[in-house]
PDB file of C-alpha atoms in Angstrom:
ATOM      1  CA  MET S 244       4.662  11.890 -25.561  1.00 36.00           C
ATOM      2  CA  ALA S 245       3.157  13.609 -22.509  1.00 41.00           C
ATOM      3  CA  GLU S 246      -0.351  13.025 -23.893  1.00 40.00           C
ATOM      4  CA  ARG S 247       0.426   9.334 -24.424  1.00 42.00           C
ATOM      5  CA  SER S 248       1.712   9.002 -20.852  1.00 53.00           C
ATOM      6  CA  ARG S 249      -1.420  10.696 -19.517  1.00 55.00           C
ATOM      7  CA  LEU S 250      -3.553   8.041 -21.200  1.00 62.00           C
ATOM      8  CA  LEU S 251      -1.731   5.320 -19.230  1.00 81.00           C
ATOM      9  CA  VAL S 252      -2.764   6.671 -15.824  1.00 91.00           C
ATOM     10  CA  ASN S 253      -6.080   7.106 -14.041  1.00 94.00           C
ATOM     11  CA  SER S 254      -7.555   9.631 -11.677  1.00 92.00           C
ATOM     12  CA  LEU S 255      -7.546   7.605  -8.461  1.00 95.00           C
ATOM     13  CA  ALA S 256     -10.037   7.630  -5.624  1.00 95.00           C
ATOM     14  CA  LYS S 257      -9.309  10.106  -2.822  1.00 94.00           C
ATOM     15  CA  PRO S 258      -8.880   8.790   0.740  1.00 94.00           C
ATOM     16  CA  THR S 259     -12.055  10.594   1.820  1.00 94.00           C
ATOM     17  CA  GLN S 260     -14.007   8.771  -0.894  1.00 95.00           C
ATOM     18  CA  LEU S 261     -12.902   5.435   0.534  1.00 95.00           C
ATOM     19  CA  GLU S 262     -14.030   6.207   4.091  1.00 95.00           C
ATOM     20  CA  VAL S 263     -17.770   5.846   3.588  1.00 96.00           C
ATOM     21  CA  SER S 264     -20.148   5.418   0.647  1.00 97.00           C
ATOM     22  CA  ALA S 265     -23.569   6.927  -0.005  1.00 97.00           C
ATOM     23  CA  SER S 266     -25.056   3.435   0.368  1.00 97.00           C
ATOM     24  CA  GLN S 267     -23.594   3.074   3.863  1.00 97.00           C
ATOM     25  CA  LEU S 268     -24.872   6.517   4.832  1.00 97.00           C
ATOM     26  CA  ASP S 269     -28.312   5.321   3.718  1.00 96.00           C
ATOM     27  CA  GLY S 270     -28.129   2.327   6.038  1.00 96.00           C
ATOM     28  CA  ILE S 271     -26.930  -0.367   3.616  1.00 97.00           C
ATOM     29  CA  PRO S 272     -24.383  -2.596   5.428  1.00 96.00           C
ATOM     30  CA  LYS S 273     -20.913  -2.512   3.886  1.00 97.00           C
ATOM     31  CA  ALA S 274     -20.847  -6.313   3.544  1.00 97.00           C
ATOM     32  CA  LEU S 275     -24.084  -6.211   1.548  1.00 97.00           C
ATOM     33  CA  GLU S 276     -22.829  -3.341  -0.572  1.00 97.00           C
ATOM     34  CA  ASP S 277     -19.657  -5.298  -1.368  1.00 97.00           C
ATOM     35  CA  SER S 278     -21.738  -8.308  -2.393  1.00 96.00           C
ATOM     36  CA  VAL S 279     -24.017  -6.270  -4.654  1.00 95.00           C
ATOM     37  CA  ARG S 280     -21.148  -4.448  -6.318  1.00 95.00           C
ATOM     38  CA  PHE S 281     -19.345  -7.768  -6.825  1.00 95.00           C
ATOM     39  CA  ALA S 282     -22.451  -9.213  -8.480  1.00 93.00           C
ATOM     40  CA  GLY S 283     -22.726  -6.138 -10.684  1.00 94.00           C
ATOM     41  CA  CYS S 284     -19.097  -6.423 -11.794  1.00 95.00           C
ATOM     42  CA  ARG S 285     -19.548 -10.129 -12.451  1.00 93.00           C
ATOM     43  CA  LEU S 286     -22.643  -9.401 -14.522  1.00 92.00           C
ATOM     44  CA  LEU S 287     -20.719  -6.826 -16.556  1.00 94.00           C
ATOM     45  CA  GLN S 288     -17.891  -9.308 -17.166  1.00 94.00           C
ATOM     46  CA  ALA S 289     -20.301 -11.976 -18.354  1.00 91.00           C
ATOM     47  CA  THR S 290     -22.140  -9.479 -20.559  1.00 92.00           C
ATOM     48  CA  ALA S 291     -18.873  -8.331 -22.130  1.00 94.00           C
ATOM     49  CA  VAL S 292     -17.950 -11.935 -22.954  1.00 92.00           C
ATOM     50  CA  THR S 293     -21.381 -12.539 -24.498  1.00 92.00           C
ATOM     51  CA  LEU S 294     -21.080  -9.348 -26.560  1.00 93.00           C
ATOM     52  CA  ASN S 295     -17.536 -10.360 -27.630  1.00 94.00           C
ATOM     53  CA  LEU S 296     -16.100  -7.133 -26.217  1.00 96.00           C
ATOM     54  CA  PRO S 297     -12.302  -6.840 -25.864  1.00 95.00           C
ATOM     55  CA  GLN S 298     -10.921  -7.314 -22.346  1.00 93.00           C
ATOM     56  CA  ASP S 299      -9.837  -3.686 -22.074  1.00 94.00           C
ATOM     57  CA  VAL S 300     -13.344  -2.435 -22.900  1.00 96.00           C
ATOM     58  CA  ALA S 301     -14.883  -4.829 -20.359  1.00 96.00           C
ATOM     59  CA  ALA S 302     -12.451  -3.556 -17.721  1.00 97.00           C
ATOM     60  CA  GLN S 303     -13.278   0.068 -18.535  1.00 97.00           C
ATOM     61  CA  CYS S 304     -17.001  -0.663 -18.092  1.00 97.00           C
ATOM     62  CA  ILE S 305     -16.374  -2.079 -14.623  1.00 97.00           C
ATOM     63  CA  ILE S 306     -14.142   0.852 -13.631  1.00 97.00           C
ATOM     64  CA  VAL S 307     -16.815   3.379 -14.655  1.00 97.00           C
ATOM     65  CA  PHE S 308     -19.468   1.280 -12.893  1.00 97.00           C
ATOM     66  CA  ASN S 309     -17.468   1.311  -9.642  1.00 97.00           C
ATOM     67  CA  ARG S 310     -16.731   5.028  -9.867  1.00 97.00           C
ATOM     68  CA  PHE S 311     -20.457   5.706  -9.691  1.00 97.00           C
ATOM     69  CA  TRP S 312     -20.785   4.170  -6.196  1.00 97.00           C
ATOM     70  CA  LEU S 313     -17.635   5.804  -4.823  1.00 96.00           C
ATOM     71  CA  GLY S 314     -17.749   8.039  -1.755  1.00 96.00           C
ATOM     72  CA  SER S 315     -20.500   9.904   0.061  1.00 96.00           C
ATOM     73  CA  GLU S 316     -21.353  11.873  -3.093  1.00 96.00           C
ATOM     74  CA  GLY S 317     -21.690   8.742  -5.226  1.00 96.00           C
ATOM     75  CA  GLY S 318     -24.767   6.736  -6.060  1.00 95.00           C
ATOM     76  CA  SER S 319     -26.606   4.841  -3.334  1.00 96.00           C
ATOM     77  CA  LEU S 320     -27.969   1.319  -3.708  1.00 95.00           C
ATOM     78  CA  ARG S 321     -31.076   2.620  -1.946  1.00 93.00           C
ATOM     79  CA  ASP S 322     -31.779   4.899  -4.905  1.00 92.00           C
ATOM     80  CA  TYR S 323     -30.232   3.242  -7.950  1.00 92.00           C
ATOM     81  CA  ALA S 324     -30.406  -0.336  -9.175  1.00 88.00           C
ATOM     82  CA  VAL S 325     -27.413  -2.212 -10.477  1.00 87.00           C
ATOM     83  CA  ARG S 326     -29.930  -3.974 -12.709  1.00 77.00           C
ATOM     84  CA  VAL S 327     -33.649  -3.400 -13.289  1.00 70.00           C
ATOM     85  CA  SER S 328     -35.768  -6.476 -12.523  1.00 62.00           C
ATOM     86  CA  ILE S 329     -38.320  -7.625 -15.082  1.00 60.00           C
ATOM     87  CA  ARG S 330     -41.312  -9.812 -14.367  1.00 51.00           C
ATOM     88  CA  PRO S 331     -42.689 -11.389 -17.565  1.00 45.00           C
ATOM     89  CA  GLU S 332     -46.274 -10.887 -16.408  1.00 43.00           C
ATOM     90  CA  MET S 333     -45.784  -7.339 -15.093  1.00 39.00           C
ATOM     91  CA  GLY S 334     -42.986  -5.790 -17.115  1.00 48.00           C
ATOM     92  CA  ILE S 335     -40.458  -3.650 -15.271  1.00 49.00           C
ATOM     93  CA  ARG S 336     -40.308  -4.083 -11.535  1.00 49.00           C
ATOM     94  CA  HIS S 337     -40.064  -0.829  -9.604  1.00 44.00           C
ATOM     95  CA  GLY S 338     -38.434  -0.282  -6.261  1.00 40.00           C
ATOM     96  CA  ILE S 339     -40.398  -0.128  -3.032  1.00 37.00           C
ATOM     97  CA  ASP S 340     -42.443   3.051  -2.939  1.00 37.00           C
ATOM     98  CA  CYS S 341     -42.396   3.767   0.787  1.00 37.00           C
ATOM     99  CA  ALA S 342     -42.835   7.376   1.815  1.00 33.00           C
ATOM    100  CA  ASP S 343     -41.776   6.612   5.370  1.00 38.00           C
ATOM    101  CA  ASP S 344     -38.322   5.403   4.479  1.00 38.00           C
ATOM    102  CA  GLY S 345     -37.664   7.534   1.414  1.00 36.00           C
ATOM    103  CA  THR S 346     -36.911   4.644  -0.923  1.00 34.00           C
ATOM    104  CA  SER S 347     -37.150   5.826  -4.507  1.00 38.00           C
ATOM    105  CA  ASP S 348     -39.262   4.029  -7.076  1.00 33.00           C
ATOM    106  CA  SER S 349     -37.491   5.700 -10.009  1.00 37.00           C
ATOM    107  CA  VAL S 350     -35.168   2.752 -10.441  1.00 42.00           C
ATOM    108  CA  GLN S 351     -32.416   3.113 -13.020  1.00 56.00           C
ATOM    109  CA  ASP S 352     -29.999   0.643 -14.562  1.00 84.00           C
ATOM    110  CA  VAL S 353     -26.375   1.461 -13.716  1.00 94.00           C
ATOM    111  CA  ALA S 354     -24.882  -1.653 -15.359  1.00 93.00           C
ATOM    112  CA  ALA S 355     -26.529  -0.889 -18.710  1.00 94.00           C
ATOM    113  CA  ALA S 356     -25.543   2.787 -18.543  1.00 95.00           C
ATOM    114  CA  SER S 357     -21.899   1.887 -17.860  1.00 96.00           C
ATOM    115  CA  LEU S 358     -21.808  -0.480 -20.831  1.00 96.00           C
ATOM    116  CA  SER S 359     -23.512   1.987 -23.119  1.00 96.00           C
ATOM    117  CA  LEU S 360     -21.275   4.937 -22.260  1.00 96.00           C
ATOM    118  CA  VAL S 361     -17.984   3.058 -22.532  1.00 97.00           C
ATOM    119  CA  THR S 362     -18.792   1.181 -25.731  1.00 96.00           C
ATOM    120  CA  LYS S 363     -19.978   4.400 -27.413  1.00 95.00           C
ATOM    121  CA  LEU S 364     -16.424   5.719 -27.127  1.00 92.00           C
ATOM    122  CA  SER S 365     -14.813   2.466 -28.284  1.00 93.00           C
ATOM    123  CA  ALA S 366     -14.391   0.724 -31.619  1.00 92.00           C
ATOM    124  CA  VAL S 367     -17.024  -1.837 -30.612  1.00 93.00           C
ATOM    125  CA  SER S 368     -20.124   0.302 -30.064  1.00 93.00           C
ATOM    126  CA  GLN S 369     -23.225  -1.734 -29.189  1.00 94.00           C
ATOM    127  CA  SER S 370     -26.879  -0.956 -29.824  1.00 93.00           C
ATOM    128  CA  ALA S 371     -29.101  -0.224 -26.842  1.00 94.00           C
ATOM    129  CA  ARG S 372     -31.308  -3.202 -27.712  1.00 93.00           C
ATOM    130  CA  ARG S 373     -28.348  -5.574 -27.819  1.00 93.00           C
ATOM    131  CA  ILE S 374     -26.991  -4.383 -24.463  1.00 93.00           C
ATOM    132  CA  LEU S 375     -30.366  -4.596 -22.746  1.00 92.00           C
ATOM    133  CA  SER S 376     -31.241  -7.977 -24.277  1.00 90.00           C
ATOM    134  CA  VAL S 377     -27.984  -9.580 -23.150  1.00 90.00           C
ATOM    135  CA  LEU S 378     -28.186  -8.062 -19.672  1.00 88.00           C
ATOM    136  CA  ASN S 379     -31.745  -9.296 -19.320  1.00 85.00           C
ATOM    137  CA  ALA S 380     -30.838 -12.809 -20.474  1.00 83.00           C
ATOM    138  CA  LEU S 381     -27.892 -12.980 -18.081  1.00 84.00           C
ATOM    139  CA  SER S 382     -29.535 -11.518 -15.014  1.00 75.00           C
ATOM    140  CA  SER S 383     -32.617 -13.702 -15.401  1.00 68.00           C
ATOM    141  CA  GLU S 384     -30.927 -16.993 -16.265  1.00 56.00           C
ATOM    142  CA  ALA S 385     -27.423 -17.115 -14.809  1.00 49.00           C
ATOM    143  CA  SER S 386     -26.190 -17.301 -11.252  1.00 54.00           C
ATOM    144  CA  THR S 387     -23.756 -14.652 -10.049  1.00 58.00           C
ATOM    145  CA  PHE S 388     -21.180 -17.428  -9.689  1.00 57.00           C
ATOM    146  CA  SER S 389     -21.815 -19.172 -13.027  1.00 57.00           C
ATOM    147  CA  ARG S 390     -19.339 -19.084 -15.849  1.00 53.00           C
ATOM    148  CA  VAL S 391     -20.680 -17.787 -19.140  1.00 46.00           C
ATOM    149  CA  GLU S 392     -19.895 -21.081 -20.857  1.00 47.00           C
ATOM    150  CA  GLU S 393     -22.043 -22.870 -18.272  1.00 50.00           C
ATOM    151  CA  THR S 394     -25.175 -20.964 -19.307  1.00 46.00           C
ATOM    152  CA  GLY S 395     -26.000 -23.066 -22.367  1.00 46.00           C
ATOM    153  CA  GLY S 396     -27.697 -21.268 -25.247  1.00 51.00           C
ATOM    154  CA  LEU S 397     -27.168 -17.846 -23.664  1.00 54.00           C
ATOM    155  CA  ARG S 398     -26.258 -16.114 -26.912  1.00 55.00           C
ATOM    156  CA  GLU S 399     -29.327 -17.598 -28.590  1.00 53.00           C
ATOM    157  CA  ARG S 400     -31.602 -16.414 -25.768  1.00 55.00           C
ATOM    158  CA  ALA S 401     -29.940 -12.994 -25.732  1.00 55.00           C
ATOM    159  CA  SER S 402     -30.641 -12.592 -29.459  1.00 56.00           C
ATOM    160  CA  HIS S 403     -34.391 -12.640 -28.786  1.00 57.00           C
ATOM    161  CA  HIS S 404     -35.776  -9.121 -28.784  1.00 68.00           C
ATOM    162  CA  LEU S 405     -37.371  -7.708 -25.689  1.00 78.00           C
ATOM    163  CA  PRO S 406     -41.036  -6.743 -26.093  1.00 85.00           C
ATOM    164  CA  ASP S 407     -41.161  -3.245 -27.577  1.00 88.00           C
ATOM    165  CA  THR S 408     -42.907  -1.682 -24.595  1.00 89.00           C
ATOM    166  CA  VAL S 409     -40.387  -3.144 -22.145  1.00 87.00           C
ATOM    167  CA  TYR S 410     -37.454  -2.246 -24.389  1.00 90.00           C
ATOM    168  CA  GLU S 411     -38.563   1.373 -24.787  1.00 91.00           C
ATOM    169  CA  GLU S 412     -38.932   1.783 -21.030  1.00 89.00           C
ATOM    170  CA  LEU S 413     -35.548   0.162 -20.351  1.00 89.00           C
ATOM    171  CA  ARG S 414     -33.846   2.281 -23.005  1.00 92.00           C
ATOM    172  CA  SER S 415     -35.361   5.443 -21.563  1.00 91.00           C
ATOM    173  CA  ARG S 416     -34.167   4.498 -18.070  1.00 90.00           C
ATOM    174  CA  MET S 417     -30.702   3.648 -19.394  1.00 93.00           C
ATOM    175  CA  HIS S 418     -30.321   7.011 -21.140  1.00 93.00           C
ATOM    176  CA  ARG S 419     -31.500   8.893 -18.038  1.00 92.00           C
ATOM    177  CA  GLN S 420     -29.008   6.929 -15.968  1.00 93.00           C
ATOM    178  CA  GLU S 421     -26.193   7.778 -18.380  1.00 95.00           C
ATOM    179  CA  VAL S 422     -26.725  11.471 -17.591  1.00 95.00           C
ATOM    180  CA  ILE S 423     -26.821  10.789 -13.842  1.00 95.00           C
ATOM    181  CA  LEU S 424     -23.714   8.597 -14.050  1.00 96.00           C
ATOM    182  CA  LEU S 425     -21.734  11.180 -15.988  1.00 96.00           C
ATOM    183  CA  ARG S 426     -22.672  13.935 -13.558  1.00 96.00           C
ATOM    184  CA  THR S 427     -21.865  11.785 -10.522  1.00 96.00           C
ATOM    185  CA  ILE S 428     -18.390  10.760 -11.698  1.00 96.00           C
ATOM    186  CA  GLY S 429     -17.561  14.243 -12.977  1.00 94.00           C
ATOM    187  CA  PHE S 430     -17.558  13.057 -16.612  1.00 95.00           C
ATOM    188  CA  SER S 431     -14.484  10.944 -15.822  1.00 92.00           C
ATOM    189  CA  ILE S 432     -15.022   8.257 -18.455  1.00 92.00           C
ATOM    190  CA  HIS S 433     -11.352   7.739 -19.361  1.00 92.00           C
ATOM    191  CA  ALA S 434     -10.053   4.541 -17.794  1.00 95.00           C
ATOM    192  CA  ALA S 435      -6.563   3.188 -18.476  1.00 95.00           C
ATOM    193  CA  VAL S 436      -6.308  -0.566 -17.972  1.00 96.00           C
ATOM    194  CA  PRO S 437      -3.237  -2.776 -17.424  1.00 96.00           C
ATOM    195  CA  HIS S 438      -3.982  -5.685 -19.776  1.00 94.00           C
ATOM    196  CA  ALA S 439      -1.892  -4.578 -22.765  1.00 92.00           C
ATOM    197  CA  LEU S 440       0.681  -3.040 -20.437  1.00 94.00           C
ATOM    198  CA  CYS S 441       1.341  -6.341 -18.668  1.00 94.00           C
ATOM    199  CA  LEU S 442       2.081  -8.080 -21.978  1.00 93.00           C
ATOM    200  CA  SER S 443       4.618  -5.364 -22.782  1.00 95.00           C
ATOM    201  CA  TYR S 444       6.208  -5.859 -19.358  1.00 97.00           C
ATOM    202  CA  LEU S 445       6.356  -9.633 -19.882  1.00 96.00           C
ATOM    203  CA  GLN S 446       8.181  -9.105 -23.173  1.00 95.00           C
ATOM    204  CA  THR S 447      10.632  -6.740 -21.495  1.00 95.00           C
ATOM    205  CA  LEU S 448      11.301  -9.377 -18.828  1.00 94.00           C
ATOM    206  CA  GLY S 449      11.944 -11.997 -21.497  1.00 93.00           C
ATOM    207  CA  VAL S 450       9.255 -14.277 -20.110  1.00 92.00           C
ATOM    208  CA  PHE S 451       8.099 -15.644 -23.470  1.00 90.00           C
ATOM    209  CA  ALA S 452      11.422 -17.402 -23.942  1.00 88.00           C
ATOM    210  CA  HIS S 453      10.459 -19.667 -21.033  1.00 87.00           C
ATOM    211  CA  GLN S 454       8.495 -22.839 -21.764  1.00 87.00           C
ATOM    212  CA  ASN S 455       5.768 -21.667 -19.381  1.00 88.00           C
ATOM    213  CA  GLY S 456       5.742 -18.132 -20.776  1.00 89.00           C
ATOM    214  CA  GLN S 457       2.327 -18.408 -22.423  1.00 93.00           C
ATOM    215  CA  THR S 458       0.864 -19.995 -19.296  1.00 95.00           C
ATOM    216  CA  LEU S 459       2.269 -17.142 -17.230  1.00 95.00           C
ATOM    217  CA  ALA S 460       0.736 -14.562 -19.575  1.00 95.00           C
ATOM    218  CA  LYS S 461      -2.702 -16.179 -19.367  1.00 95.00           C
ATOM    219  CA  ARG S 462      -2.449 -16.432 -15.600  1.00 96.00           C
ATOM    220  CA  THR S 463      -1.456 -12.765 -15.378  1.00 97.00           C
ATOM    221  CA  VAL S 464      -4.484 -11.641 -17.378  1.00 96.00           C
ATOM    222  CA  ALA S 465      -6.703 -13.887 -15.230  1.00 96.00           C
ATOM    223  CA  HIS S 466      -5.436 -12.158 -12.072  1.00 97.00           C
ATOM    224  CA  LEU S 467      -6.138  -8.749 -13.599  1.00 97.00           C
ATOM    225  CA  ASN S 468      -9.674  -9.801 -14.500  1.00 96.00           C
ATOM    226  CA  GLY S 469     -10.127 -11.152 -10.993  1.00 96.00           C
ATOM    227  CA  ALA S 470      -8.872  -7.910  -9.476  1.00 97.00           C
ATOM    228  CA  LEU S 471     -11.755  -6.120 -11.197  1.00 97.00           C
ATOM    229  CA  LEU S 472     -14.086  -7.978  -8.811  1.00 96.00           C
ATOM    230  CA  SER S 473     -12.150  -7.156  -5.659  1.00 96.00           C
ATOM    231  CA  PRO S 474     -14.129  -5.466  -2.854  1.00 96.00           C
ATOM    232  CA  GLN S 475     -11.068  -3.238  -2.398  1.00 95.00           C
ATOM    233  CA  THR S 476     -11.781  -1.741  -5.866  1.00 96.00           C
ATOM    234  CA  LEU S 477      -8.100  -2.042  -6.783  1.00 97.00           C
ATOM    235  CA  PHE S 478      -8.606  -0.431 -10.184  1.00 97.00           C
ATOM    236  CA  LEU S 479      -9.799   2.753  -8.457  1.00 97.00           C
ATOM    237  CA  THR S 480      -6.915   2.950  -5.989  1.00 97.00           C
ATOM    238  CA  HIS S 481      -3.859   1.820  -7.983  1.00 98.00           C
ATOM    239  CA  GLN S 482      -2.410   2.755 -11.351  1.00 97.00           C
ATOM    240  CA  PRO S 483      -2.304   0.250 -14.240  1.00 97.00           C
ATOM    241  CA  ASN S 484       1.489  -0.211 -14.035  1.00 97.00           C
ATOM    242  CA  ALA S 485       1.265  -1.336 -10.391  1.00 98.00           C
ATOM    243  CA  LEU S 486      -1.603  -3.730 -11.120  1.00 98.00           C
ATOM    244  CA  ALA S 487       0.290  -5.220 -14.062  1.00 98.00           C
ATOM    245  CA  VAL S 488       3.476  -5.741 -12.017  1.00 98.00           C
ATOM    246  CA  ALA S 489       1.595  -7.350  -9.120  1.00 98.00           C
ATOM    247  CA  ALA S 490      -0.251  -9.739 -11.447  1.00 98.00           C
ATOM    248  CA  ILE S 491       3.029 -10.726 -13.125  1.00 97.00           C
ATOM    249  CA  TYR S 492       4.804 -11.243  -9.792  1.00 97.00           C
ATOM    250  CA  LEU S 493       2.015 -13.417  -8.392  1.00 97.00           C
ATOM    251  CA  SER S 494       1.590 -15.432 -11.590  1.00 96.00           C
ATOM    252  CA  ALA S 495       5.326 -16.101 -11.872  1.00 95.00           C
ATOM    253  CA  ARG S 496       5.313 -17.594  -8.373  1.00 95.00           C
ATOM    254  CA  GLU S 497       2.320 -19.767  -9.201  1.00 95.00           C
ATOM    255  CA  VAL S 498       3.639 -21.205 -12.473  1.00 94.00           C
ATOM    256  CA  GLU S 499       7.255 -21.275 -11.253  1.00 90.00           C
ATOM    257  CA  VAL S 500       8.781 -18.971 -13.834  1.00 92.00           C
ATOM    258  CA  LYS S 501      12.002 -17.391 -12.572  1.00 91.00           C
ATOM    259  CA  LEU S 502      12.103 -13.628 -12.925  1.00 92.00           C
ATOM    260  CA  PRO S 503      15.214 -11.421 -12.554  1.00 91.00           C
ATOM    261  CA  GLU S 504      16.653 -11.565  -9.029  1.00 87.00           C
ATOM    262  CA  LEU S 505      17.060  -7.790  -8.901  1.00 91.00           C
ATOM    263  CA  GLU S 506      14.116  -5.616  -7.842  1.00 95.00           C
ATOM    264  CA  TRP S 507      12.784  -5.543 -11.387  1.00 96.00           C
ATOM    265  CA  TRP S 508       9.469  -3.937 -10.367  1.00 97.00           C
ATOM    266  CA  LYS S 509      11.294  -0.647  -9.734  1.00 96.00           C
ATOM    267  CA  VAL S 510      11.970  -0.444 -13.468  1.00 95.00           C
ATOM    268  CA  PHE S 511       8.216  -0.128 -13.921  1.00 96.00           C
ATOM    269  CA  ASP S 512       7.919   2.529 -11.208  1.00 96.00           C
ATOM    270  CA  VAL S 513       6.399   0.317  -8.493  1.00 97.00           C
ATOM    271  CA  ASP S 514       7.729   0.195  -4.924  1.00 97.00           C
ATOM    272  CA  ARG S 515       7.937  -2.889  -2.729  1.00 96.00           C
ATOM    273  CA  ASP S 516       5.195  -1.851  -0.294  1.00 97.00           C
ATOM    274  CA  GLU S 517       2.618  -1.290  -3.013  1.00 98.00           C
ATOM    275  CA  LEU S 518       3.624  -4.511  -4.732  1.00 98.00           C
ATOM    276  CA  GLY S 519       3.283  -6.477  -1.509  1.00 97.00           C
ATOM    277  CA  PHE S 520      -0.168  -5.064  -0.758  1.00 98.00           C
ATOM    278  CA  LEU S 521      -1.490  -5.813  -4.243  1.00 98.00           C
ATOM    279  CA  VAL S 522      -0.107  -9.364  -4.293  1.00 98.00           C
ATOM    280  CA  VAL S 523      -1.684 -10.185  -0.929  1.00 98.00           C
ATOM    281  CA  THR S 524      -5.000  -8.638  -1.967  1.00 97.00           C
ATOM    282  CA  MET S 525      -5.079 -10.518  -5.276  1.00 97.00           C
ATOM    283  CA  GLN S 526      -4.280 -13.758  -3.454  1.00 96.00           C
ATOM    284  CA  SER S 527      -7.111 -13.220  -0.998  1.00 96.00           C
ATOM    285  CA  LEU S 528      -9.786 -12.735  -3.663  1.00 96.00           C
ATOM    286  CA  GLU S 529     -10.479 -16.437  -4.199  1.00 95.00           C
ATOM    287  CA  ALA S 530     -11.195 -16.999  -0.500  1.00 97.00           C
ATOM    288  CA  TRP S 531     -13.457 -13.937  -0.444  1.00 97.00           C
ATOM    289  CA  VAL S 532     -15.444 -15.204  -3.433  1.00 95.00           C
ATOM    290  CA  GLN S 533     -15.810 -18.612  -1.782  1.00 95.00           C
ATOM    291  CA  ALA S 534     -17.162 -16.855   1.317  1.00 96.00           C
ATOM    292  CA  GLN S 535     -19.663 -15.059  -0.916  1.00 95.00           C
ATOM    293  CA  ARG S 536     -20.767 -18.376  -2.369  1.00 94.00           C
ATOM    294  CA  TYR S 537     -21.420 -19.647   1.131  1.00 94.00           C
ATOM    295  CA  THR S 538     -23.218 -16.496   2.259  1.00 94.00           C
ATOM    296  CA  TRP S 539     -25.588 -16.611  -0.707  1.00 94.00           C
ATOM    297  CA  ARG S 540     -25.899 -20.392  -0.949  1.00 90.00           C
ATOM    298  CA  ASP S 541     -29.665 -20.245  -0.332  1.00 87.00           C
ATOM    299  CA  GLY S 542     -30.424 -17.283  -2.575  1.00 86.00           C
ATOM    300  CA  THR S 543     -29.151 -14.796  -5.120  1.00 88.00           C
ATOM    301  CA  ILE S 544     -27.457 -11.469  -4.594  1.00 91.00           C
ATOM    302  CA  PRO S 545     -30.075  -8.715  -5.139  1.00 91.00           C
ATOM    303  CA  LEU S 546     -29.378  -6.223  -7.899  1.00 89.00           C
ATOM    304  CA  ASP S 547     -32.503  -4.074  -7.679  1.00 89.00           C
ATOM    305  CA  VAL S 548     -33.452  -1.481  -5.078  1.00 91.00           C
ATOM    306  CA  GLU S 549     -36.273  -3.544  -3.643  1.00 91.00           C
ATOM    307  CA  GLY S 550     -34.092  -6.614  -3.114  1.00 92.00           C
ATOM    308  CA  VAL S 551     -31.244  -4.628  -1.554  1.00 94.00           C
ATOM    309  CA  VAL S 552     -33.554  -2.783   0.843  1.00 94.00           C
ATOM    310  CA  LEU S 553     -35.326  -5.984   1.897  1.00 95.00           C
ATOM    311  CA  GLU S 554     -32.031  -7.773   2.503  1.00 95.00           C
ATOM    312  CA  SER S 555     -30.756  -4.789   4.495  1.00 96.00           C
ATOM    313  CA  ARG S 556     -33.867  -4.871   6.673  1.00 95.00           C
ATOM    314  CA  ARG S 557     -33.540  -8.627   7.137  1.00 94.00           C
ATOM    315  CA  ARG S 558     -29.962  -8.234   8.365  1.00 93.00           C
ATOM    316  CA  SER S 559     -30.949  -5.400  10.711  1.00 91.00           C
ATOM    317  CA  SER S 560     -33.740  -7.545  12.179  1.00 90.00           C
ATOM    318  CA  ALA S 561     -31.378 -10.476  12.628  1.00 86.00           C
ATOM    319  CA  LEU S 562     -29.055  -8.272  14.656  1.00 82.00           C
ATOM    320  CA  GLY S 563     -31.995  -7.438  16.937  1.00 66.00           C
TER     321      GLY S 563
END
């Protein structure tokens, strides 16, 4: 029983890890870092849908991905790429090799490594070629803000094999990055997620007897998936039970399903202050994403080292 309970909780980020990241110490503005990490999480979500991965596996990939960038000892966007860029005429695009600013040209692929590591330990293991092909198709064809269903023919394009030379190089980089990722996060691959938990809570609350019960359940899962994209990295700072309760509370208000008048969240070991913070943060995500759309209306969010460094320099120059 104790072992089962342990699997329902996560090792959360320490306050010191939330103060400053390695990217910020390397001169990457926090706003840019948030944008890049958001784009990386969105890319992982879209890739998981294309690969037909279960929601809990997709969530675990994003949690592991975010753990890598956490704190001053985490990975820096100046050294590691969320996604390796590929030019058809040149193959793999390296980072800027500038001795004067220390930018590394040994670009890795953190998104691919996160997917590979998590799926290896799941019931839906994916081949390296499949992961890299889908990531390449998505990152080259789809906007950060596109829905997967809007990228017509994506699965067909993703089924096309990468050229062998490009694939071998990408696979080698992915495997090297897996080692770096594991070392950086202290081999903390276990990630409990709230998706199944929230359905159990909804049953306990008797929600499915309501005519809008199914709508509430879908809305709850949608809020949990949205929370994975939050710049506050909610899945690294709050346990699954709290995330599930907050998503249920917010969804019930939105679809007008009446929940027990008593403080029912206490039954699931969540206090009012934590619930209030999570509800407000989940509500604010849509406005934040809209602001991102506006910020990047004339371009795309960079996912490689070169793009991040150039955008960081551009912002520094703009500030004078």
